[in-house]
Coordinates of C-alpha atoms and ligand atoms in Angstrom, one line a residue:
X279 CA 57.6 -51.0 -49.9
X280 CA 59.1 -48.9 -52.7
X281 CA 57.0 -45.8 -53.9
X282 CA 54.3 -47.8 -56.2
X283 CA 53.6 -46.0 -59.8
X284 CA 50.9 -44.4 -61.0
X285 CA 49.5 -47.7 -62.9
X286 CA 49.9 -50.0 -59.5
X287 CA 48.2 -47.3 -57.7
X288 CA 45.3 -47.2 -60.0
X289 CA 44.2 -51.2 -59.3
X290 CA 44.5 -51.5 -55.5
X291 CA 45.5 -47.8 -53.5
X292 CA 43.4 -47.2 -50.8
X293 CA 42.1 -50.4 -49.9
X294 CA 42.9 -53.3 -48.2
X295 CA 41.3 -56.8 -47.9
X296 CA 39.6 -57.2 -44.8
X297 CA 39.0 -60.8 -42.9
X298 CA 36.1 -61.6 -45.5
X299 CA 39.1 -62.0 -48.1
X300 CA 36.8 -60.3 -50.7
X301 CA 39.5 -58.4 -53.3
X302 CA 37.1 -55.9 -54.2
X303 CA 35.9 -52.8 -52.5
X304 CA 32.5 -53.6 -50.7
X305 CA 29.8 -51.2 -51.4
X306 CA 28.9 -49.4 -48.4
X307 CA 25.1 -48.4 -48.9
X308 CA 24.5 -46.9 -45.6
X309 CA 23.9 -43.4 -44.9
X310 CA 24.0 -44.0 -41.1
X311 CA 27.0 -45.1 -39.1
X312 CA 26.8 -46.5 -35.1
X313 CA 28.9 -44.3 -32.9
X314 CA 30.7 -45.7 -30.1
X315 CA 29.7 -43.6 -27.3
X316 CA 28.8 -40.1 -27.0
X317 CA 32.4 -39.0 -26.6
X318 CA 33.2 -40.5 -29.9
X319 CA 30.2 -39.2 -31.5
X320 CA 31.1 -35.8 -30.1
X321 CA 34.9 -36.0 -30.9
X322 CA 33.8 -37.3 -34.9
X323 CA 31.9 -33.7 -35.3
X324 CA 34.4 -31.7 -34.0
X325 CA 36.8 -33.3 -36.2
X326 CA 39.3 -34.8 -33.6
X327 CA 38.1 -38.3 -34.4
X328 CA 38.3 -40.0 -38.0
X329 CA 35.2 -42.1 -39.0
X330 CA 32.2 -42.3 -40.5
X331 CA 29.0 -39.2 -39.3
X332 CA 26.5 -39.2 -42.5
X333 CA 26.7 -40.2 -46.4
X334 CA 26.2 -36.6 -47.3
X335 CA 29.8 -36.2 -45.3
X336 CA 31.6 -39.3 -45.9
X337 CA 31.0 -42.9 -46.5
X338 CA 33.4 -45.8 -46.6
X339 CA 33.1 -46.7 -50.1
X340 CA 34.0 -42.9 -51.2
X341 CA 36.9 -42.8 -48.6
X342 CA 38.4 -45.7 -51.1
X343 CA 37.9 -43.8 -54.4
X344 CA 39.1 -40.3 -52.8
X345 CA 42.1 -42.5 -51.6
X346 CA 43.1 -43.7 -55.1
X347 CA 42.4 -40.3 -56.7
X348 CA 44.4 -38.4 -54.1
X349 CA 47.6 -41.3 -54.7
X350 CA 47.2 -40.6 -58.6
X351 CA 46.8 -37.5 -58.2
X352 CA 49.9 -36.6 -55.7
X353 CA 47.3 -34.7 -53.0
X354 CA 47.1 -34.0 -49.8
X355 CA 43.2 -34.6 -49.4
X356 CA 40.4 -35.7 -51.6
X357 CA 37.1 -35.5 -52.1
X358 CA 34.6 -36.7 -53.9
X359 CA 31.3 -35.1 -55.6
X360 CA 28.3 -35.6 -57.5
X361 CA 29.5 -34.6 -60.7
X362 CA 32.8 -32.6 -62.2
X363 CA 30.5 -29.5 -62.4
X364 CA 29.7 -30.2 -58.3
X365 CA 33.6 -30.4 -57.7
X366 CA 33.9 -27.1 -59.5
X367 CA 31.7 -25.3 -58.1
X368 CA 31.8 -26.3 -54.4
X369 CA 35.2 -24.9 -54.5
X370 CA 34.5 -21.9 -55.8
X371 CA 32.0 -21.7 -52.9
X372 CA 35.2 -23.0 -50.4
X373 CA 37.4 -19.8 -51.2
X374 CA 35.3 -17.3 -52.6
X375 CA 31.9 -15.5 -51.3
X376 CA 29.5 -12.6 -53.1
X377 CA 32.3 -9.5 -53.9
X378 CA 34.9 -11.4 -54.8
X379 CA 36.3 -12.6 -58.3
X380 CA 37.9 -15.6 -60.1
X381 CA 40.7 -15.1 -63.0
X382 CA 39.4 -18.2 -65.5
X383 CA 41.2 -19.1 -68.5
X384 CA 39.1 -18.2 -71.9
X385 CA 39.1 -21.8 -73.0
X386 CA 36.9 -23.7 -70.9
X387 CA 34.3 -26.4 -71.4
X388 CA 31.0 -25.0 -72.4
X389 CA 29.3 -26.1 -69.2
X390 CA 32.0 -24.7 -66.8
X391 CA 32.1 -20.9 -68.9
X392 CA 28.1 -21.3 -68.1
X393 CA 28.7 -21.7 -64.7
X394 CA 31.3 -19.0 -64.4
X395 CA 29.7 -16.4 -66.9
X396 CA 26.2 -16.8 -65.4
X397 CA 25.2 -18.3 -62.2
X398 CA 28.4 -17.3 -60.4
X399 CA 27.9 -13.7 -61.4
X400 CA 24.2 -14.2 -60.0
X401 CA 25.8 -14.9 -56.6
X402 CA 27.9 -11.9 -56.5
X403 CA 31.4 -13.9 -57.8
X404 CA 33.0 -12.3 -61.2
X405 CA 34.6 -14.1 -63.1
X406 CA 37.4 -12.6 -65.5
X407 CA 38.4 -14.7 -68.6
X408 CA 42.2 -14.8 -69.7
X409 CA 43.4 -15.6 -73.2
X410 CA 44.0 -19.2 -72.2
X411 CA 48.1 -19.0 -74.0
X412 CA 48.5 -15.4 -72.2
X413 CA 49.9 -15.9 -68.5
X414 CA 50.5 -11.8 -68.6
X415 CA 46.8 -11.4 -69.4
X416 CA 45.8 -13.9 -66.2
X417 CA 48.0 -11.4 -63.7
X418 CA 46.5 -8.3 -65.6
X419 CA 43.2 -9.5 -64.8
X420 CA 44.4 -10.6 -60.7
X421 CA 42.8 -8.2 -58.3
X422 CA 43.0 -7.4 -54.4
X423 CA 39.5 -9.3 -54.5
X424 CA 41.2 -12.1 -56.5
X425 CA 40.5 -15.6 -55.1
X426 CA 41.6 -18.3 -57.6
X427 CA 43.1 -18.7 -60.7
X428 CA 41.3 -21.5 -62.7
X429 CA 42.4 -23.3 -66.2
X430 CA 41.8 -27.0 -68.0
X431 CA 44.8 -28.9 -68.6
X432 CA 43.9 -29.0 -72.1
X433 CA 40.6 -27.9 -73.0
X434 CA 37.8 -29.1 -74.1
X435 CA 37.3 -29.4 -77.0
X436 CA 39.8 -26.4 -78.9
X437 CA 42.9 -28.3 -77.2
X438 CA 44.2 -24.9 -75.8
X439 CA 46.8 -25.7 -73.2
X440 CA 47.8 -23.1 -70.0
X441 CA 51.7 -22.6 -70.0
X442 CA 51.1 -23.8 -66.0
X443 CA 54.6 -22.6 -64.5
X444 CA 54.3 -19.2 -65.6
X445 CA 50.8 -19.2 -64.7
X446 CA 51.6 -20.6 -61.5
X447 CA 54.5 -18.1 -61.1
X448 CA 51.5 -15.5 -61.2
X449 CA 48.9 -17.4 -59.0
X450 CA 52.3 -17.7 -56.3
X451 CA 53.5 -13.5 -57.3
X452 CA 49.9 -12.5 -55.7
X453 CA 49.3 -15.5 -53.2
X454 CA 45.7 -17.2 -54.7
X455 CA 45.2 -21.3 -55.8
X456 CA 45.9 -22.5 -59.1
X457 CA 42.9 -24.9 -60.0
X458 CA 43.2 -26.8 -62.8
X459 CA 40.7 -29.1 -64.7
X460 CA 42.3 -32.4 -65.2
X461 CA 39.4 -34.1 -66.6
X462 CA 40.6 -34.3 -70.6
X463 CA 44.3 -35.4 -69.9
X464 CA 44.0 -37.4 -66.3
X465 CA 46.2 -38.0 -63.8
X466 CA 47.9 -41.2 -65.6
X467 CA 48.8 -38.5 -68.4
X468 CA 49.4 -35.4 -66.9
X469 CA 50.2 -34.6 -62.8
X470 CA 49.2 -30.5 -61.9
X471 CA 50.5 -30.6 -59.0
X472 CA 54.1 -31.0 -60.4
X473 CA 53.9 -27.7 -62.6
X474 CA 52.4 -25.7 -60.0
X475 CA 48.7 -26.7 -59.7
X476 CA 47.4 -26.4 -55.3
X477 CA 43.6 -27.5 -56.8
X478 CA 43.0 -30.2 -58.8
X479 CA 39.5 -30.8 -60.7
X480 CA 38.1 -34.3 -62.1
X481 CA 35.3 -34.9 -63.7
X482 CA 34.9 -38.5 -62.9
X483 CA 32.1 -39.5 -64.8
X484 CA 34.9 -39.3 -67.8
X485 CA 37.9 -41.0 -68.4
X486 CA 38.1 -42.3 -64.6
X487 CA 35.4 -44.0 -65.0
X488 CA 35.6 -44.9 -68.3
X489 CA 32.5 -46.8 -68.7
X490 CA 30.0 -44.1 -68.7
X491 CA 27.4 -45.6 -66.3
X492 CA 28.4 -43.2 -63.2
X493 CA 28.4 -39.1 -62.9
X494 CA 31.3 -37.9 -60.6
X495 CA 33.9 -35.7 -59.7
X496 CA 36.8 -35.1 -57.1
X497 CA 39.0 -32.2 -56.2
X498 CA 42.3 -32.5 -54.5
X499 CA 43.4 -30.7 -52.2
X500 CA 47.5 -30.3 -53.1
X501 CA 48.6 -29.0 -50.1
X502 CA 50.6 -26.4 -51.4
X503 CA 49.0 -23.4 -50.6
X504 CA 49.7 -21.0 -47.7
X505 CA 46.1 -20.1 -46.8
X506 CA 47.1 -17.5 -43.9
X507 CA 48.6 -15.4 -47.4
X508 CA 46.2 -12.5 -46.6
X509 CA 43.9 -12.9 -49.1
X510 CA 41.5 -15.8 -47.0
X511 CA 40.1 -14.6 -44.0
X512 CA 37.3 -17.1 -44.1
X513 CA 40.2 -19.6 -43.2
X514 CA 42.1 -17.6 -40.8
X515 CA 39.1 -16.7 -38.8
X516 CA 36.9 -18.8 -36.4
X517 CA 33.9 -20.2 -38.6
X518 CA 30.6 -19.6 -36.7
X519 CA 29.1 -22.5 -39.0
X520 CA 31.6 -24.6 -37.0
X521 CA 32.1 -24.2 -33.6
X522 CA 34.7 -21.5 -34.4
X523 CA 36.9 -23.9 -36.0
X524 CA 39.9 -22.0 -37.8
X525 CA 40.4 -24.0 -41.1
X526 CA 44.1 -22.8 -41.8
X527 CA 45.6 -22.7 -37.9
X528 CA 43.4 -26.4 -37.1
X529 CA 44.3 -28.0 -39.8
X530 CA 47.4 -26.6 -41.8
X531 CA 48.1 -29.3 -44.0
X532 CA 44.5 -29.8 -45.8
X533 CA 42.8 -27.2 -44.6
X534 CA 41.2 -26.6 -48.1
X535 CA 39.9 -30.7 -48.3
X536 CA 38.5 -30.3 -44.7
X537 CA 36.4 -26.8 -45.2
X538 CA 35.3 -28.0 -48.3
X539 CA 33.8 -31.4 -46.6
X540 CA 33.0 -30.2 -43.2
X541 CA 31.7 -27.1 -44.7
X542 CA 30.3 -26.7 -48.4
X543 CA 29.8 -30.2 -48.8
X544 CA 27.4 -30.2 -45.6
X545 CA 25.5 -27.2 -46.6
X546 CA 25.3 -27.9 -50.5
X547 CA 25.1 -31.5 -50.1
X548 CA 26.5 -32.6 -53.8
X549 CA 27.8 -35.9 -52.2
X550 CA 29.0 -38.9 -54.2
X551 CA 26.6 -41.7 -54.4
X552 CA 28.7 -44.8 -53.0
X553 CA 27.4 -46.7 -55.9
X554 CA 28.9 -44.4 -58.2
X555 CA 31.8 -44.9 -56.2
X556 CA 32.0 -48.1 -56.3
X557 CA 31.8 -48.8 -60.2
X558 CA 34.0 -45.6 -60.5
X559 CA 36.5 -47.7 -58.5
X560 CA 35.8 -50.8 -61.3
X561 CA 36.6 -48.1 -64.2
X562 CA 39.6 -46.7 -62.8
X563 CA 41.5 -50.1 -62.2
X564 CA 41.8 -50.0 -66.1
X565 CA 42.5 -46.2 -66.9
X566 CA 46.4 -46.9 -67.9
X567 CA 45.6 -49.5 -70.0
X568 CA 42.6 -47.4 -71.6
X569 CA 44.1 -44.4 -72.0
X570 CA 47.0 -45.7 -74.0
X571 CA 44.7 -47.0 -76.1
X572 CA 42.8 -44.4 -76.4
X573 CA 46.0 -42.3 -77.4
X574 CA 47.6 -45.1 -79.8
X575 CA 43.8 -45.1 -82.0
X576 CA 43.8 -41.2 -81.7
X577 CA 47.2 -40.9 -83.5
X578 CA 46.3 -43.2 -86.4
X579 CA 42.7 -40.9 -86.6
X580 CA 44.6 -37.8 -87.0
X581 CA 47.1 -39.5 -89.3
X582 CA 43.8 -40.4 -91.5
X583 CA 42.6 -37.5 -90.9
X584 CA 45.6 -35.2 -92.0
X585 CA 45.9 -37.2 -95.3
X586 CA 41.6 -37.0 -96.2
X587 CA 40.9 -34.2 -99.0
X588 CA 37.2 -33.7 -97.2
X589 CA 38.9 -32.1 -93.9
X590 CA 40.1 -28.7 -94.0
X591 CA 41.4 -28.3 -90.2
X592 CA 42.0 -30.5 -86.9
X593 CA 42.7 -29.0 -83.9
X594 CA 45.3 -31.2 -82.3
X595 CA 48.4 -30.3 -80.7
X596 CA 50.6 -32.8 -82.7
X597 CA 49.6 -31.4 -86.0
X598 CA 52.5 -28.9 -87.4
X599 CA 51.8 -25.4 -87.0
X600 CA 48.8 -26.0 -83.6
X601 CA 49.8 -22.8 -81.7
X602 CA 49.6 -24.9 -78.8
X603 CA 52.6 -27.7 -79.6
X604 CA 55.3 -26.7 -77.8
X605 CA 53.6 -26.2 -75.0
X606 CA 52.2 -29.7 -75.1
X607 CA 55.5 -31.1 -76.1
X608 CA 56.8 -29.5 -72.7
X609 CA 54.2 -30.5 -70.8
X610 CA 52.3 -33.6 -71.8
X611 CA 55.0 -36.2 -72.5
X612 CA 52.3 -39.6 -73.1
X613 CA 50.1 -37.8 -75.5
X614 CA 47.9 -35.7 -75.8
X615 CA 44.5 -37.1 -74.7
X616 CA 42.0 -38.3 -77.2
X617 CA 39.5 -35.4 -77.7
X618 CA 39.7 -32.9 -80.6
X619 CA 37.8 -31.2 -83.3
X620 CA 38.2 -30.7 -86.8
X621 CA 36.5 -29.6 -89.9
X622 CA 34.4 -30.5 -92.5
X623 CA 35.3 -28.8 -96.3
X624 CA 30.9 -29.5 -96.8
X625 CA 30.1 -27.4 -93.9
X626 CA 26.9 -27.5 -91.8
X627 CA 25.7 -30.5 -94.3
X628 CA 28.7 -32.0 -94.4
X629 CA 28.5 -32.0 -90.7
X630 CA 25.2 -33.0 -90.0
X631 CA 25.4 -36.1 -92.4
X632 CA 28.6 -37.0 -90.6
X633 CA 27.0 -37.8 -87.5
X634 CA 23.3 -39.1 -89.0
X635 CA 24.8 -41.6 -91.2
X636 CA 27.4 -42.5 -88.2
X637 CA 26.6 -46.2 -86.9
X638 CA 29.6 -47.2 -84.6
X639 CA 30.7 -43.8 -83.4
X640 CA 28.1 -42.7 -80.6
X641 CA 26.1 -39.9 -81.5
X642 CA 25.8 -38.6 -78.3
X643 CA 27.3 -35.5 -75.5
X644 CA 30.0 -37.5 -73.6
X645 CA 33.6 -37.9 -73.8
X646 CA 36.0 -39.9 -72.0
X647 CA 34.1 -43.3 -73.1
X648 CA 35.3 -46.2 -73.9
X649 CA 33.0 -45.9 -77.2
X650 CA 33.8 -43.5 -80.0
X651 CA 31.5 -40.3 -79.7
X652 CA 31.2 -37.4 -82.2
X653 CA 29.2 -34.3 -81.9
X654 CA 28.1 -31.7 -84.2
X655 CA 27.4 -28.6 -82.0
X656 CA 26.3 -26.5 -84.8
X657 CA 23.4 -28.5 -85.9
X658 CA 23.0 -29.9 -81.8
X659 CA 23.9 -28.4 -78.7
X660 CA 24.7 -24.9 -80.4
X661 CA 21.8 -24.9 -82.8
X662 CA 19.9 -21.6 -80.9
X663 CA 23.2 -19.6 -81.4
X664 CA 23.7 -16.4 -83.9
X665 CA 25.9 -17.0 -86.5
X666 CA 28.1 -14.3 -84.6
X667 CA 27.7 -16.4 -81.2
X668 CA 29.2 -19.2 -83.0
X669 CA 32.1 -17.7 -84.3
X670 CA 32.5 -15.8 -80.7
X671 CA 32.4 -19.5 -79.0
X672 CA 34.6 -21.2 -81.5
X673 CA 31.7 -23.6 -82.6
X674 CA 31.6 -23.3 -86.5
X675 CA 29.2 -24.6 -88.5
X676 CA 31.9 -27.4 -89.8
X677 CA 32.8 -28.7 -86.7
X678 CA 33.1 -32.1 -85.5
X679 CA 34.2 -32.8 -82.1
X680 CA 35.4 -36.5 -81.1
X681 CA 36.3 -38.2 -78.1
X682 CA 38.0 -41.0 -79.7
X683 CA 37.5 -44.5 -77.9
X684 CA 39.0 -48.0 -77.6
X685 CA 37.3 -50.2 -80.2
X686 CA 39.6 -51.4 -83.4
X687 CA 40.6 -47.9 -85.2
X688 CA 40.2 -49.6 -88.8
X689 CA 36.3 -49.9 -87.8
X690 CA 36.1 -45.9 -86.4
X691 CA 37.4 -45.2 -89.4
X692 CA 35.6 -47.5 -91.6
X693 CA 32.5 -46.1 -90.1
X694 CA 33.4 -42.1 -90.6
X695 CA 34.4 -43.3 -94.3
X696 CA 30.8 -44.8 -94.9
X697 CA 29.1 -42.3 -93.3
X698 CA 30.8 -38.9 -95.0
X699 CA 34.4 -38.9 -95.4
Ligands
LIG957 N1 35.2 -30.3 -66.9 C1 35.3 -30.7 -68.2 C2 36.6 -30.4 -68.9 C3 34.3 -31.3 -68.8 O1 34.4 -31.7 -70.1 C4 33.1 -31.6 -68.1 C5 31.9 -32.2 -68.7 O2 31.9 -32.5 -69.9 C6 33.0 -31.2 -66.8 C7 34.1 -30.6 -66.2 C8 31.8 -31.4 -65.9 O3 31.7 -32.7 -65.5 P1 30.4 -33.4 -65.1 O4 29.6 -33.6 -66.4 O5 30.8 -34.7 -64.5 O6 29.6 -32.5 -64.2

């Protein structure tokens, strides 16, 4: 069979019908599996076997979605997590331990700079922020403790994009991972692996999914990275958590994948519920078809947008003079995702009636649906802020951010025209 693309892989990779005939993935809701004998229960947890231990580990409905993901993805290994924020932070907690730091880029979602600026620093990892379009200020920032280089494909919601070869350059210069967030742009838009990415990070419970009814994430294991580099002895010695296993010299092609299953998923225990799984598997089957439409309504928005005398910015990398174009022009040949901000000329009021008076477009802290959602994080979710903590995190008091969706885009905008455009 000829290599299958990205949009074939999406409805069937990973699975195939068994003697039942059924076309869909069954759902697997067991958290126990029979073993064979002792020796195959013995050889399955000192990883010499492959099958099925314990849900928390791995489960046959998960194996199907990590499958897909990894194929769309271009990995070596998969796995998959409670949330996006479980996928982040497990690996964090796979390469680095209390003394150590992280180099992140500056322009991060809100929930992942939490994470990062807070309760990694509680556990002893410091993390460094890098102007997000400065690769010289990521390598400034690099470290002899240094133990990952971390960046959104395009962020959430400013847009920013990472120039990733140069910043991979760097990462490869002083031998630690490039992780990348893929969650805004997705694999059918935009592959890390092929500009220099070794991590990958999903937040499934977005665009994957598509349907928002199930929270997930994944991170993929690219197989690119030379873990006996110097800088990761927690993979190049025997693990006493293990029966002295030795992650990099076991398992040298997806050493990262294995550790973080066999190791920080067993101990944190952030596993995948199979049913999410299972109706991340329905949403993903559609994401090609989705996501074009997602990008198709998002340029007519902006086009609206651009031309309304009650906007005085948008932050999108298509409009003339975003500092981030050419990058995204070099980069992100489909499009440029479907989630932006702009401003209102009214302000806070302006802003707040915007998303009251809203009746189609959700209301609501999601992105990645299939609905329209807009947000108002000065009047919401940023309401507690100074006035200088806004202006320090980019939320002004005139911003909207939307993750545009797939309904007709003559009734998104219809319905931002009634309600305060
Ligand atoms: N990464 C990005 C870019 C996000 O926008 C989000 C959530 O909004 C996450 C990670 C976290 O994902 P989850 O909500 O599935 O934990």
């Amino acid at each position: 069979m000829t290599k299958q693309h990205i949009e074939t892989l999406a409805v069937s990779h990973g699975f195939e019908i068994d003697k039942t005939g059924a076309s869909n993935p069954p759902l697997y809701l067991s958290n126990a599996y029979k073993f064979q004998d002792a020796k195959h229960a013995e050889e399955l947890f000192a990883l010499k076997a492959e099958g099925y231990i314990y849900t928390r580990l791995n489960n046959p409905t998960n194996t199907v979605l990590e499958e897909r993901i990894n194929a769309l993805e271009g990995g070596a290994g998969t796995l998959a997590t409670a949330s996006g924020h479980a996928a982040e932070f497990m690996t964090i907690c796979a390469l680095a331990e209390a003394g150590d730091e992280i180099v992140s880029s500056n322009a991060l979602y809100g929930g992942t700079h939490n994470m990062f600026a807070h309760t990694l620093r509680r556990l002893g990892i410091k993390v460094k922020f890098a102007n997000v379009a400065d690769p010289l200020d990521f390598e400034n920032l690099i470290t002899d403790k240094t133990k990952a280089i971390f960046a959104e494909s395009i962020s959430n919601p400013g847009c920013e994009i990472p120039d990733f070869e140069a910043i991979s350059a760097v990462a490869k210069k002083h031998k630690v991972p490039f992780i990348v967030d893929n969650t805004c742009m997705t694999p059918y838009l935009f592959r890390p692996k092929d500009f220099g990415a070794d991590i990958v990070i999903n937040s499934t419970t977005k665009f994957l999914s598509g349907q928002a009814a199930a929270m997930g994430g994944t991170a993929t294991d690219c197989g690119t990275f030379d873990w006996n580099s110097g800088r990761f002895e927690s993979f190049c010695q025997p693990d006493p958590s293990y029966h002295g296993i030795i992650w990099a010299k076991d398992f040298p092609q997806n050493a990262f994948i294995l550790k973080l299953r066999a190791q920080v998923l067993r101990d944190v225990g952030a596993c995948q519920s199979p049913f999410n799984a299972y109706l991340t598997l329905q949403g993903l089957q559609t994401l090609h078809v989705r996501m074009d439409r997602h990008l198709e309504n998002t340029a007519k928005l902006v086009e609206y947008l651009k031309n309304n005398p009650k906007i005085s910015w948008i932050k999108y990398p298509s409009i003339e003079g975003n500092p981030f174009r050419k990058t995204a022009e070099k980069y992100f040949k489909k499009g440029f995702g479907s989630v932006f901000s702009f401003g209102l000329k009214g302000g806070f009021e302006a802003g707040k009636k915007l998303i009251e008076n809203a009746k189609l477009c959700l209301h609501a802290t999601n992105l990645g649906d299939v609905r329209t959602i807009i947000t108002h994080p000065a009047s919401t979710t940023h309401s507690q802020l100074s006035a200088e903590e806004k202006i320090k995190t980019g939320v002004t008091d005139d911003l909207i951010r939307i993750s545009v969706g797939i309904e007709n885009i003559d009734d998104i905008i219809a319905d931002l025209e009634q309600a305060a455009l």
